[in-house]
mmCIF file of C-alpha atoms in Angstrom:
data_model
loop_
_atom_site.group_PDB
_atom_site.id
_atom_site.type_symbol
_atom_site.label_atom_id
_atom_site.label_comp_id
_atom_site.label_asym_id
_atom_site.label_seq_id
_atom_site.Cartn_x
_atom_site.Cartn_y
_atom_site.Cartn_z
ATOM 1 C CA UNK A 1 -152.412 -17.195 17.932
ATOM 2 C CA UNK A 2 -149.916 -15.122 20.382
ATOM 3 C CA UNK A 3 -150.657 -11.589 20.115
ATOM 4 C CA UNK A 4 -146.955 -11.109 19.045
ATOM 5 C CA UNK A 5 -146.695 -13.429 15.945
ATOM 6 C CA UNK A 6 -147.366 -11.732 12.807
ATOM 7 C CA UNK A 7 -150.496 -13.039 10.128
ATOM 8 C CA UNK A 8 -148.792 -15.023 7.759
ATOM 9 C CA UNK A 9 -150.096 -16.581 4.541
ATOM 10 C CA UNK A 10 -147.320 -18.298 2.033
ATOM 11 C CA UNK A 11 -148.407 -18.129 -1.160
ATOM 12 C CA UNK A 12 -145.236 -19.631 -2.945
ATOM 13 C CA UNK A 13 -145.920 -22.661 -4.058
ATOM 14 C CA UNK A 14 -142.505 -24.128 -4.441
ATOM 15 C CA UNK A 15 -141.865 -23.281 -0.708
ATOM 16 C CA UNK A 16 -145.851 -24.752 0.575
ATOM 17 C CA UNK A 17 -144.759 -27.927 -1.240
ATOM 18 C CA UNK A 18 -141.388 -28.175 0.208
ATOM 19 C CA UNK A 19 -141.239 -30.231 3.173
ATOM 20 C CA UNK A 20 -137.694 -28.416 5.490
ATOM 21 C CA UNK A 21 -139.494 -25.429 4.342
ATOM 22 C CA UNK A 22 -142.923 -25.922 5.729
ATOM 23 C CA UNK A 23 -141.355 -27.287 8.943
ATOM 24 C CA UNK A 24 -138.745 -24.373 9.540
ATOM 25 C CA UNK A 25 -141.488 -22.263 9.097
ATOM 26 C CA UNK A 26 -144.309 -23.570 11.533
ATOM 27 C CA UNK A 27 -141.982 -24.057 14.359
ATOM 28 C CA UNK A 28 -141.835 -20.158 14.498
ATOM 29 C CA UNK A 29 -145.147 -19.549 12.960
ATOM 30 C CA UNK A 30 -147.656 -22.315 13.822
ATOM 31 C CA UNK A 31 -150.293 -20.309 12.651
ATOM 32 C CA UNK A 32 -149.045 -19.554 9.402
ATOM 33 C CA UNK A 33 -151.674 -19.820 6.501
ATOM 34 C CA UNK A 34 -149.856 -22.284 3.502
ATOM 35 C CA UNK A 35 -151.214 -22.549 0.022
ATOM 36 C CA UNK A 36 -152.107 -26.339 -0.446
ATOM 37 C CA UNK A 37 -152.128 -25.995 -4.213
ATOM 38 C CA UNK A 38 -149.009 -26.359 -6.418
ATOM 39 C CA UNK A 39 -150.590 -23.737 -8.862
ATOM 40 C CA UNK A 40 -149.511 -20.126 -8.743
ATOM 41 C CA UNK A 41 -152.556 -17.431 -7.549
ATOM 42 C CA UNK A 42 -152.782 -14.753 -9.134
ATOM 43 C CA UNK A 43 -154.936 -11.794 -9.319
ATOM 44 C CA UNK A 44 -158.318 -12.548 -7.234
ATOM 45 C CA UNK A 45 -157.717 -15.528 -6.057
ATOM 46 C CA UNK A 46 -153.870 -13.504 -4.219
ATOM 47 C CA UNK A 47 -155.965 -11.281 -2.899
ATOM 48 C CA UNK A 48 -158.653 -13.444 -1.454
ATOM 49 C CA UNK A 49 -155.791 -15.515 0.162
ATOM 50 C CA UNK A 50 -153.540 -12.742 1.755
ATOM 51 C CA UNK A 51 -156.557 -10.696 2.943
ATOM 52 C CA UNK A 52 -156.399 -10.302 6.569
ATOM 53 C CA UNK A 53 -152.941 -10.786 6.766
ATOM 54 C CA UNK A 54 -149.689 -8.767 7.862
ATOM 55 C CA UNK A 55 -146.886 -10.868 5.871
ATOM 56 C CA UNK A 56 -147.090 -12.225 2.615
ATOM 57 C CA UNK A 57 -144.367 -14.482 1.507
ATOM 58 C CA UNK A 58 -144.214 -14.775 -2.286
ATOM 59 C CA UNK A 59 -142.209 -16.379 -5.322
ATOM 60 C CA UNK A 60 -143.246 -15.394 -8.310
ATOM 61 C CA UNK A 61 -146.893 -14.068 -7.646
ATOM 62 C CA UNK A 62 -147.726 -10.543 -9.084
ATOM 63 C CA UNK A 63 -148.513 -7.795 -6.544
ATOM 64 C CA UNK A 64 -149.802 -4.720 -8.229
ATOM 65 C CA UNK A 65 -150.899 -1.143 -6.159
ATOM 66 C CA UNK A 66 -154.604 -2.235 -6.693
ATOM 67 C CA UNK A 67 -154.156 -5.246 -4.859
ATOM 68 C CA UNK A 68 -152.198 -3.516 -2.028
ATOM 69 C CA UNK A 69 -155.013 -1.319 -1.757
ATOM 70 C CA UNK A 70 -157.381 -4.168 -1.142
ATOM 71 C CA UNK A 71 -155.795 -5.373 1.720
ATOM 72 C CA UNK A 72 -154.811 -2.801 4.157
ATOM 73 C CA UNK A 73 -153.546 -5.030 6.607
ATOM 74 C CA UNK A 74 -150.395 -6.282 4.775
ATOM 75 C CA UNK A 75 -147.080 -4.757 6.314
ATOM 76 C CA UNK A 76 -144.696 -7.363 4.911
ATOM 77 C CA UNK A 77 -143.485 -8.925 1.576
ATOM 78 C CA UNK A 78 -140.983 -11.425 1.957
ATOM 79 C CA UNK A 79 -139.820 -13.007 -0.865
ATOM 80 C CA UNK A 80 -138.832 -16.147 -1.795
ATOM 81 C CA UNK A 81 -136.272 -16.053 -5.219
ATOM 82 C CA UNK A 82 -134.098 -12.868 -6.159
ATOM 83 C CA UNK A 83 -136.270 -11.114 -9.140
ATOM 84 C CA UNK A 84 -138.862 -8.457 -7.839
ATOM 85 C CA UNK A 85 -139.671 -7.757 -10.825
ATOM 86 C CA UNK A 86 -143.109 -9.072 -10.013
ATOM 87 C CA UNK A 87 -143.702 -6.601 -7.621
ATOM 88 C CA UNK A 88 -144.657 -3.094 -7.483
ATOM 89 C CA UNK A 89 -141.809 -1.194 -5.451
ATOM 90 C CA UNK A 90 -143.132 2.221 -5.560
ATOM 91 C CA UNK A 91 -146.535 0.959 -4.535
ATOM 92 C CA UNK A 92 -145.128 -0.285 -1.639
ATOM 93 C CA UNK A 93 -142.570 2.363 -0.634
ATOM 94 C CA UNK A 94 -145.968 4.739 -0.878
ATOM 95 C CA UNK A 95 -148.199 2.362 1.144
ATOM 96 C CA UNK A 96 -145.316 1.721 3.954
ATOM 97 C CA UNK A 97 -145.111 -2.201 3.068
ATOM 98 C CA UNK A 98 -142.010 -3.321 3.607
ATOM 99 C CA UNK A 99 -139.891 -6.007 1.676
ATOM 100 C CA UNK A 100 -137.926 -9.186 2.816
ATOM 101 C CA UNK A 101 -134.919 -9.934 0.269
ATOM 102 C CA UNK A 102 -132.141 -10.628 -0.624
ATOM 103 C CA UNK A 103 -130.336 -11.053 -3.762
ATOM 104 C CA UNK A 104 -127.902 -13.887 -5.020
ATOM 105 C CA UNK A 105 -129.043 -16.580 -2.734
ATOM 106 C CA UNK A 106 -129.721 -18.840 -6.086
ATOM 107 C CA UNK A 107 -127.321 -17.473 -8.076
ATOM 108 C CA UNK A 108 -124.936 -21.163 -8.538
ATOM 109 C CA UNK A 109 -128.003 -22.831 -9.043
ATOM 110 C CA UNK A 110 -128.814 -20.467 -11.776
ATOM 111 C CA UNK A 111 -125.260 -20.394 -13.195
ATOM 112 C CA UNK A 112 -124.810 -24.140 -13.120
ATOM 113 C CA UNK A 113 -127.817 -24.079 -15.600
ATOM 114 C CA UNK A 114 -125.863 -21.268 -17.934
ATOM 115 C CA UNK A 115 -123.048 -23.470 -18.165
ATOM 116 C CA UNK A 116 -125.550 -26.882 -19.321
ATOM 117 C CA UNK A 117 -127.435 -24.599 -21.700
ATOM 118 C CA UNK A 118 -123.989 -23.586 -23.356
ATOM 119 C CA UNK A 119 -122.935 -27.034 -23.716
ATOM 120 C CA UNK A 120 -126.709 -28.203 -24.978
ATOM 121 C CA UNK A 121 -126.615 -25.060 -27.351
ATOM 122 C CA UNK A 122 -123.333 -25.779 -28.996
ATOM 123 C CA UNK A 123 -123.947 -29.970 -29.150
ATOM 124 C CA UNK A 124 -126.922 -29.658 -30.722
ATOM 125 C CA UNK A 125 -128.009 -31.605 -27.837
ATOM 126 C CA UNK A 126 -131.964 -30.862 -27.644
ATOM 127 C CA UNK A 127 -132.363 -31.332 -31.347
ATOM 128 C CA UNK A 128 -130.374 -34.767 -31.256
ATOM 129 C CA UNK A 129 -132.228 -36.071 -27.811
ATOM 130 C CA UNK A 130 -136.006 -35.310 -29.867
ATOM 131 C CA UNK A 131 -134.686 -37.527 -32.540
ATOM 132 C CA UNK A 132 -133.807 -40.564 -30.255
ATOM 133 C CA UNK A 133 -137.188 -40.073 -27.999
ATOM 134 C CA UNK A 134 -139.000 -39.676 -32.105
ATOM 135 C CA UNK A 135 -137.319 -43.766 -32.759
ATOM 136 C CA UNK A 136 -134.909 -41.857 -35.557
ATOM 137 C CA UNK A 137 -131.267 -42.396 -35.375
ATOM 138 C CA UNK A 138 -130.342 -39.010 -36.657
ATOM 139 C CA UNK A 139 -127.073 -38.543 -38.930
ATOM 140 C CA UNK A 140 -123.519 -37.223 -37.271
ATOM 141 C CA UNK A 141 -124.181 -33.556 -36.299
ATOM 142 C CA UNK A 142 -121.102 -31.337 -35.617
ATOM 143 C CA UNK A 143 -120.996 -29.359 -33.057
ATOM 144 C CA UNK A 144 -118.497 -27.161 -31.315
ATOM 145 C CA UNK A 145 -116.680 -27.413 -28.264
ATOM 146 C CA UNK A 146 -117.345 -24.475 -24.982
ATOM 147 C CA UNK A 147 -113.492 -24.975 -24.570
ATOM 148 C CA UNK A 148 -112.024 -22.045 -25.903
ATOM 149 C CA UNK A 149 -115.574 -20.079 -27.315
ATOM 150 C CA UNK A 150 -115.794 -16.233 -26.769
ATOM 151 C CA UNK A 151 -118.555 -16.107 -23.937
ATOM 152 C CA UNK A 152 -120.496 -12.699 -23.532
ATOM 153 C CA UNK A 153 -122.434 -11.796 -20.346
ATOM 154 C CA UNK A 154 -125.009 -8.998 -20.625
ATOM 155 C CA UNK A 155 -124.640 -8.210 -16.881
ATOM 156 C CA UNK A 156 -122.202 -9.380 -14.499
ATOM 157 C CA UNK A 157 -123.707 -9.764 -10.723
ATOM 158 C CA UNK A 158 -124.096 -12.249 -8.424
ATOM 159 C CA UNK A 159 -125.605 -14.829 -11.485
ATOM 160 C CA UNK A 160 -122.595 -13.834 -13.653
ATOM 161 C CA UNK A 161 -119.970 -13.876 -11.307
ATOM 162 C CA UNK A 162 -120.652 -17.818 -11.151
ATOM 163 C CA UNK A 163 -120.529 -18.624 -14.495
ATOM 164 C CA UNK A 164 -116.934 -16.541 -15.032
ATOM 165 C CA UNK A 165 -115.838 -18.494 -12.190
ATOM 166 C CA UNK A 166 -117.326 -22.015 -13.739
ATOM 167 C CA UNK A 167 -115.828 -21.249 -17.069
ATOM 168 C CA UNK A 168 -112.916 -21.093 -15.885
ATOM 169 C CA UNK A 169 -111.707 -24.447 -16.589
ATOM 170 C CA UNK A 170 -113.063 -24.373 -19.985
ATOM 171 C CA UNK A 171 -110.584 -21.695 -21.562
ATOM 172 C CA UNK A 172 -112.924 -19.134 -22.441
ATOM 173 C CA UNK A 173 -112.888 -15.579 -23.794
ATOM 174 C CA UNK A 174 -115.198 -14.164 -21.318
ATOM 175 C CA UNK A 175 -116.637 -10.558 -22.466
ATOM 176 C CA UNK A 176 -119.049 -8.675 -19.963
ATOM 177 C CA UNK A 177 -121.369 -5.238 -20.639
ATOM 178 C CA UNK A 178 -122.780 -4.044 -17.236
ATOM 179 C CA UNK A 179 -124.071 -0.728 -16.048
ATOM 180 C CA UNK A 180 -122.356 -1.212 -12.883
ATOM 181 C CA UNK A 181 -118.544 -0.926 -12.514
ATOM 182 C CA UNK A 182 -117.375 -4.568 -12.256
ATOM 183 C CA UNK A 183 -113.400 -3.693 -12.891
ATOM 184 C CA UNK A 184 -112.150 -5.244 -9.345
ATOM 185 C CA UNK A 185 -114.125 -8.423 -10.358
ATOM 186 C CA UNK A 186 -112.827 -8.464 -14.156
ATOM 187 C CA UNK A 187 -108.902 -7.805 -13.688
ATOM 188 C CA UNK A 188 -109.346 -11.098 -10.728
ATOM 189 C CA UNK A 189 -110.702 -13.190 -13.076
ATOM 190 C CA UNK A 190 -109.572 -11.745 -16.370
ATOM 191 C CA UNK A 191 -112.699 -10.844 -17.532
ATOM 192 C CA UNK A 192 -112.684 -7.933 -20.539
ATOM 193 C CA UNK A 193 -115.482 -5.010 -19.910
ATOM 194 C CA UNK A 194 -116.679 -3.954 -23.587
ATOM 195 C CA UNK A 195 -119.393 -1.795 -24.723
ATOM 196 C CA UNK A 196 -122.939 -3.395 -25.612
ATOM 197 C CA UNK A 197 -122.354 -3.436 -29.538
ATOM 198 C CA UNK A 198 -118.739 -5.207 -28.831
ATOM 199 C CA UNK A 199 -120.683 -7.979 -26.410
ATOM 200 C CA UNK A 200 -123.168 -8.541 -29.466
ATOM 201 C CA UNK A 201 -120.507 -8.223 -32.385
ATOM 202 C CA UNK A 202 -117.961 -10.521 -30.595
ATOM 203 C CA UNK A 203 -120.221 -13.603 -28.691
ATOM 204 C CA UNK A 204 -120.623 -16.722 -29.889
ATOM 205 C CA UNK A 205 -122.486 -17.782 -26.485
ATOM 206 C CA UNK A 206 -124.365 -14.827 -25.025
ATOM 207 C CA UNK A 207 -125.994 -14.897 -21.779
ATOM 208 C CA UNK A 208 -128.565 -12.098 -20.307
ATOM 209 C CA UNK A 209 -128.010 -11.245 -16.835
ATOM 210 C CA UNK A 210 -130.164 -8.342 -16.727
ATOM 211 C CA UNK A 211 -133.048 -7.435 -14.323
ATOM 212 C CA UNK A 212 -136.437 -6.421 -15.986
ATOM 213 C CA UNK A 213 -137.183 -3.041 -16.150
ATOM 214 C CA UNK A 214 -138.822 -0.677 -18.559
ATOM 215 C CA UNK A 215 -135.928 -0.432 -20.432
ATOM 216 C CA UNK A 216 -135.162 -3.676 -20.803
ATOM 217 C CA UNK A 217 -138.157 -5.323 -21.658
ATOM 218 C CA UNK A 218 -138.248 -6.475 -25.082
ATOM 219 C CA UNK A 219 -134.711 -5.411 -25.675
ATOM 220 C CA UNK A 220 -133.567 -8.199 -27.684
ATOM 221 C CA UNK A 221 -136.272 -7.153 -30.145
ATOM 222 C CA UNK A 222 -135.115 -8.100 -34.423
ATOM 223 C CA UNK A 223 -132.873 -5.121 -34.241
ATOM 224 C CA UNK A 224 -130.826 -6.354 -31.620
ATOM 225 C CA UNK A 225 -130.735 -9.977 -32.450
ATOM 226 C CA UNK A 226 -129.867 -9.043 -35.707
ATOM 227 C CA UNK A 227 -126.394 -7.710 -34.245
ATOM 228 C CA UNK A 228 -125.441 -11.031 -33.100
ATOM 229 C CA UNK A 229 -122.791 -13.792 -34.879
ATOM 230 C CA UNK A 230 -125.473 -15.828 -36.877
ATOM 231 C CA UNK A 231 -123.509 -19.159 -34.918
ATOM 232 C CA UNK A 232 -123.561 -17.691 -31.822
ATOM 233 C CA UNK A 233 -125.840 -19.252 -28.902
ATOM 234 C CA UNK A 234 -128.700 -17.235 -26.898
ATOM 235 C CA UNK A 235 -128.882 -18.106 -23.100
ATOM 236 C CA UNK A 236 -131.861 -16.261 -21.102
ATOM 237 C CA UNK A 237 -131.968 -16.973 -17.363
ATOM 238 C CA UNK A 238 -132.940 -13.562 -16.375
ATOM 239 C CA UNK A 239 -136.844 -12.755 -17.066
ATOM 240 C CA UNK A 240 -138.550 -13.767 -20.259
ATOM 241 C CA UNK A 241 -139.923 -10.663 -21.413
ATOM 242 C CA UNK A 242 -136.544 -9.327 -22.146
ATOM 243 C CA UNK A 243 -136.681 -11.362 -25.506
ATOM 244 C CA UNK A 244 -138.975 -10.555 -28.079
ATOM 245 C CA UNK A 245 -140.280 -14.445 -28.624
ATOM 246 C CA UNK A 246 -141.431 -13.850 -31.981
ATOM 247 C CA UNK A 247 -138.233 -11.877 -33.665
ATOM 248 C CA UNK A 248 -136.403 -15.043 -31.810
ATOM 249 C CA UNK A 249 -138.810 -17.578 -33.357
ATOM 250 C CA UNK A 250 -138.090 -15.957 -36.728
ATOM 251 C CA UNK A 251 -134.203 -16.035 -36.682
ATOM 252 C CA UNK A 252 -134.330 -19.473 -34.951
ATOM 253 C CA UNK A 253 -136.280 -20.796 -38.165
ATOM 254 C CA UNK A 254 -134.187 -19.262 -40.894
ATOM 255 C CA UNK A 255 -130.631 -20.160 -39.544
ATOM 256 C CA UNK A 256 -130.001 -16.182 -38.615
ATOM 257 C CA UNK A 257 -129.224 -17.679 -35.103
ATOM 258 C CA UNK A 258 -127.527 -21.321 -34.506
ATOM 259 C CA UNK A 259 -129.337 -21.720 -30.921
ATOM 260 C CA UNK A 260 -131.323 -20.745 -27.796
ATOM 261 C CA UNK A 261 -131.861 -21.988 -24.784
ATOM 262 C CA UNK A 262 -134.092 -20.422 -21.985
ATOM 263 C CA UNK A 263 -135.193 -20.620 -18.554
ATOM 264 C CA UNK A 264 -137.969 -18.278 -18.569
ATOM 265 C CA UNK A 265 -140.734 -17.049 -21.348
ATOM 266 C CA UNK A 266 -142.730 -14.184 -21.788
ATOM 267 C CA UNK A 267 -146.535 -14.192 -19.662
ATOM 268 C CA UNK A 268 -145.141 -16.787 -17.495
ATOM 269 C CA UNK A 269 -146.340 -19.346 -16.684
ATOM 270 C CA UNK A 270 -147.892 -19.902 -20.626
ATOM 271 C CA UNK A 271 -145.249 -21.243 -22.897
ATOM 272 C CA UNK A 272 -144.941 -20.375 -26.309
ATOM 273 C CA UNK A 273 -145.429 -23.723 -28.352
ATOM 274 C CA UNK A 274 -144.028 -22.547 -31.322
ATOM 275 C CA UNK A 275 -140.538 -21.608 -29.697
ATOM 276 C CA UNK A 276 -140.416 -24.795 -27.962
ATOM 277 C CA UNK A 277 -141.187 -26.728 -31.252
ATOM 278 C CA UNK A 278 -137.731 -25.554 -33.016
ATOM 279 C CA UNK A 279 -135.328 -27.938 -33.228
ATOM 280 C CA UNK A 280 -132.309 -25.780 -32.469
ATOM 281 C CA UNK A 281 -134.418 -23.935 -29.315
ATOM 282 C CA UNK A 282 -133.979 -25.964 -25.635
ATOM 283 C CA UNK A 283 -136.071 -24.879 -22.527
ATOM 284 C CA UNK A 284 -136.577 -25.536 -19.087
ATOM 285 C CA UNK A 285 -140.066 -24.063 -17.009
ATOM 286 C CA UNK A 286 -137.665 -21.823 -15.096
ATOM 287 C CA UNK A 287 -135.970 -24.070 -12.595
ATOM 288 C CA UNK A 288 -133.018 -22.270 -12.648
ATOM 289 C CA UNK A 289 -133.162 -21.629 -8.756
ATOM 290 C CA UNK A 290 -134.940 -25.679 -8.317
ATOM 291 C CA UNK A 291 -131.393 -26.996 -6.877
ATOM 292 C CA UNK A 292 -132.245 -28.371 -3.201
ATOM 293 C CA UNK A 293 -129.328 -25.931 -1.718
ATOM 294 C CA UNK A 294 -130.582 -23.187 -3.633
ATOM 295 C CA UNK A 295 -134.481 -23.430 -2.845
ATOM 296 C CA UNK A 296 -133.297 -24.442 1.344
ATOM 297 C CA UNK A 297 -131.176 -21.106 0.919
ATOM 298 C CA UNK A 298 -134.044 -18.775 -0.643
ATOM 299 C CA UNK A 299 -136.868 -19.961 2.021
ATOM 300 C CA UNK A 300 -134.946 -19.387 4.533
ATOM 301 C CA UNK A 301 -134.265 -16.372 3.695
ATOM 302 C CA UNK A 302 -138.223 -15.920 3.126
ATOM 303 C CA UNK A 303 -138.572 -16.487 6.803
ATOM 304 C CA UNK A 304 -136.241 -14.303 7.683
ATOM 305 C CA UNK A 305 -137.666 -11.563 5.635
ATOM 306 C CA UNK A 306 -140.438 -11.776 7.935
ATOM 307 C CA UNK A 307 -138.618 -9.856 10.440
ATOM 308 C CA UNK A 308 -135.654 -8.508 8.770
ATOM 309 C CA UNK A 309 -136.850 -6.272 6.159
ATOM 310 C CA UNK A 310 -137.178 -2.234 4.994
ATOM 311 C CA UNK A 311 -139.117 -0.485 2.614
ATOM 312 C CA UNK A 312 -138.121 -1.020 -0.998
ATOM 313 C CA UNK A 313 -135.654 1.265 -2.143
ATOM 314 C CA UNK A 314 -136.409 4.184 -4.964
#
């Protein structure tokens, strides 16, 4: 190994598996360590794999301050996918490890998938589809068309910037509650800011947007479902644990809520069987950022988090 090149291991498994990826990557790095399963490490098994090394690249791993502190060479994260959610900023910032990132490079992936979920939600698509696979020819279902719906966005960056500008076509009332001040963006694409209990009151498709934090985990708890249209249509693309699976399971069942679809699920990567199981509930194993332009666009900037990075901000 030249004396200059970094210790690399890539953890990710969606960018070991990916052929460009692997390629791009050991033409600058041909010493780079790549994880040759397609399963996830976690814990232990992280730790055993990055020890020794300067850089880590990770996806959706878990990197806590206990496993920082058993392994005193690492310097780098660079990370493949937006959230960091997964990772322990502060730990970092106190340890000196610096972070590779940058946000919004799957964001169209991720709102092409808001726009299918909104259009499975309100067809009755998922429900219909597990009747046909079942041998049953179900009877006519109404549903509703997108065209014209009052959409709500709970957050309004990079993600939901893309699906105001998709929905265009369709007509939409598109509502938006952020924390940030998004006014520029709204009056271009006539987007109307409205307080949180507005969003909830007025959405008959509702998307979260939102990062995970402690504030927002397990926000949409039974109180706060309860505040929304009993026809309108849950989207989560954002982080599972935002949802509280078992007050959604519970409205799901008794008709308090017409739909959900979701992306991502609470203790990732478990699924909960008995959300899946609903009829009027549709879910994907969070391939919201799984479009080929997307995942190119997110490793690459993995590699170059190797070298362009800074320690997390506070």
């Amino acid at each position: 190994m030249a004396p200059d090149r970094p210790r690399i291991a890539v953890a990710s498994p969606s960018f070991c598996q990916h052929p460009v990826l692997r390629a791009e990557l050991l033409a600058l790095y041909p010493d780079a360590k790549l994880n040759p399963s397609p399963h996830r490490l976690e814990g232990d098994a992280l730790v055993d794999f990055l020890r020794g090394h300067e850089v880590a690249v990770l996806g959706l791993e878990h990197l806590t301050a206990a496993m920082m502190d058993a392994l005193p060479d690492l310097r780098v994260v660079s990370k493949l996918g937006t959230g960091t959610d997964m990772l322990d900023l502060a730990a970092m910032r106190a340890r000196g490890i610096r972070l590779g990132w940058a946000p919004g490079a799957n964001a169209l992936s991720i709102a092409e998938l808001v726009i299918a979920f909104a259009l499975l939600g309100l067809r009755h698509m998922g429900a219909l589809n597990a009747a046909l696979r079942a041998g049953e020819r179900p009877p006519q279902r109404m549903g509703r068309l997108l065209s014209g719906r009052v959409v709500g966005l709970h957050g309004c960056g990079h993600i939901g910037q893309h699906v105001v500008r998709l929905l265009a076509p369709f007509g939409c009332t598109v509502l938006a509650h952020d924390i940030a001040d998004r006014q520029a963006f709204y009056a271009a694409h006539g987007v109307t800011a409205v307080s949180l209990d507005e969003l909830l009151a007025r959405s008959e498709v509702l998307s979260l947007h939102i990062p995970l934090t402690p504030e927002t985990r397990g926000l949409y708890g039974d109180a706060m479902l309860a505040r929304l249209r009993p026809d309108c249509v849950l989207i989560n693309t954002a982080r599972g644990e935002i949802v509280d699976e078992a007050a959604l399971i519970a409205r799901l069942r008794d008709g308090r809520l017409a739909a959900a679809c979701a992306d991502v699920f609470a203790g990732e990567p478990a699924i909960n069987q008995a959300l899946i199981d609903l009829p009027n509930f549709f879910g994907t194993p969070h391939i919201g950022g799984s479009a080929e332009e997307a995942r190119l666009a997110m490793g690459r900037i993995a590699i170059e988090g190797i070298t362009r990075n800074a320690l997390p901000e506070p």
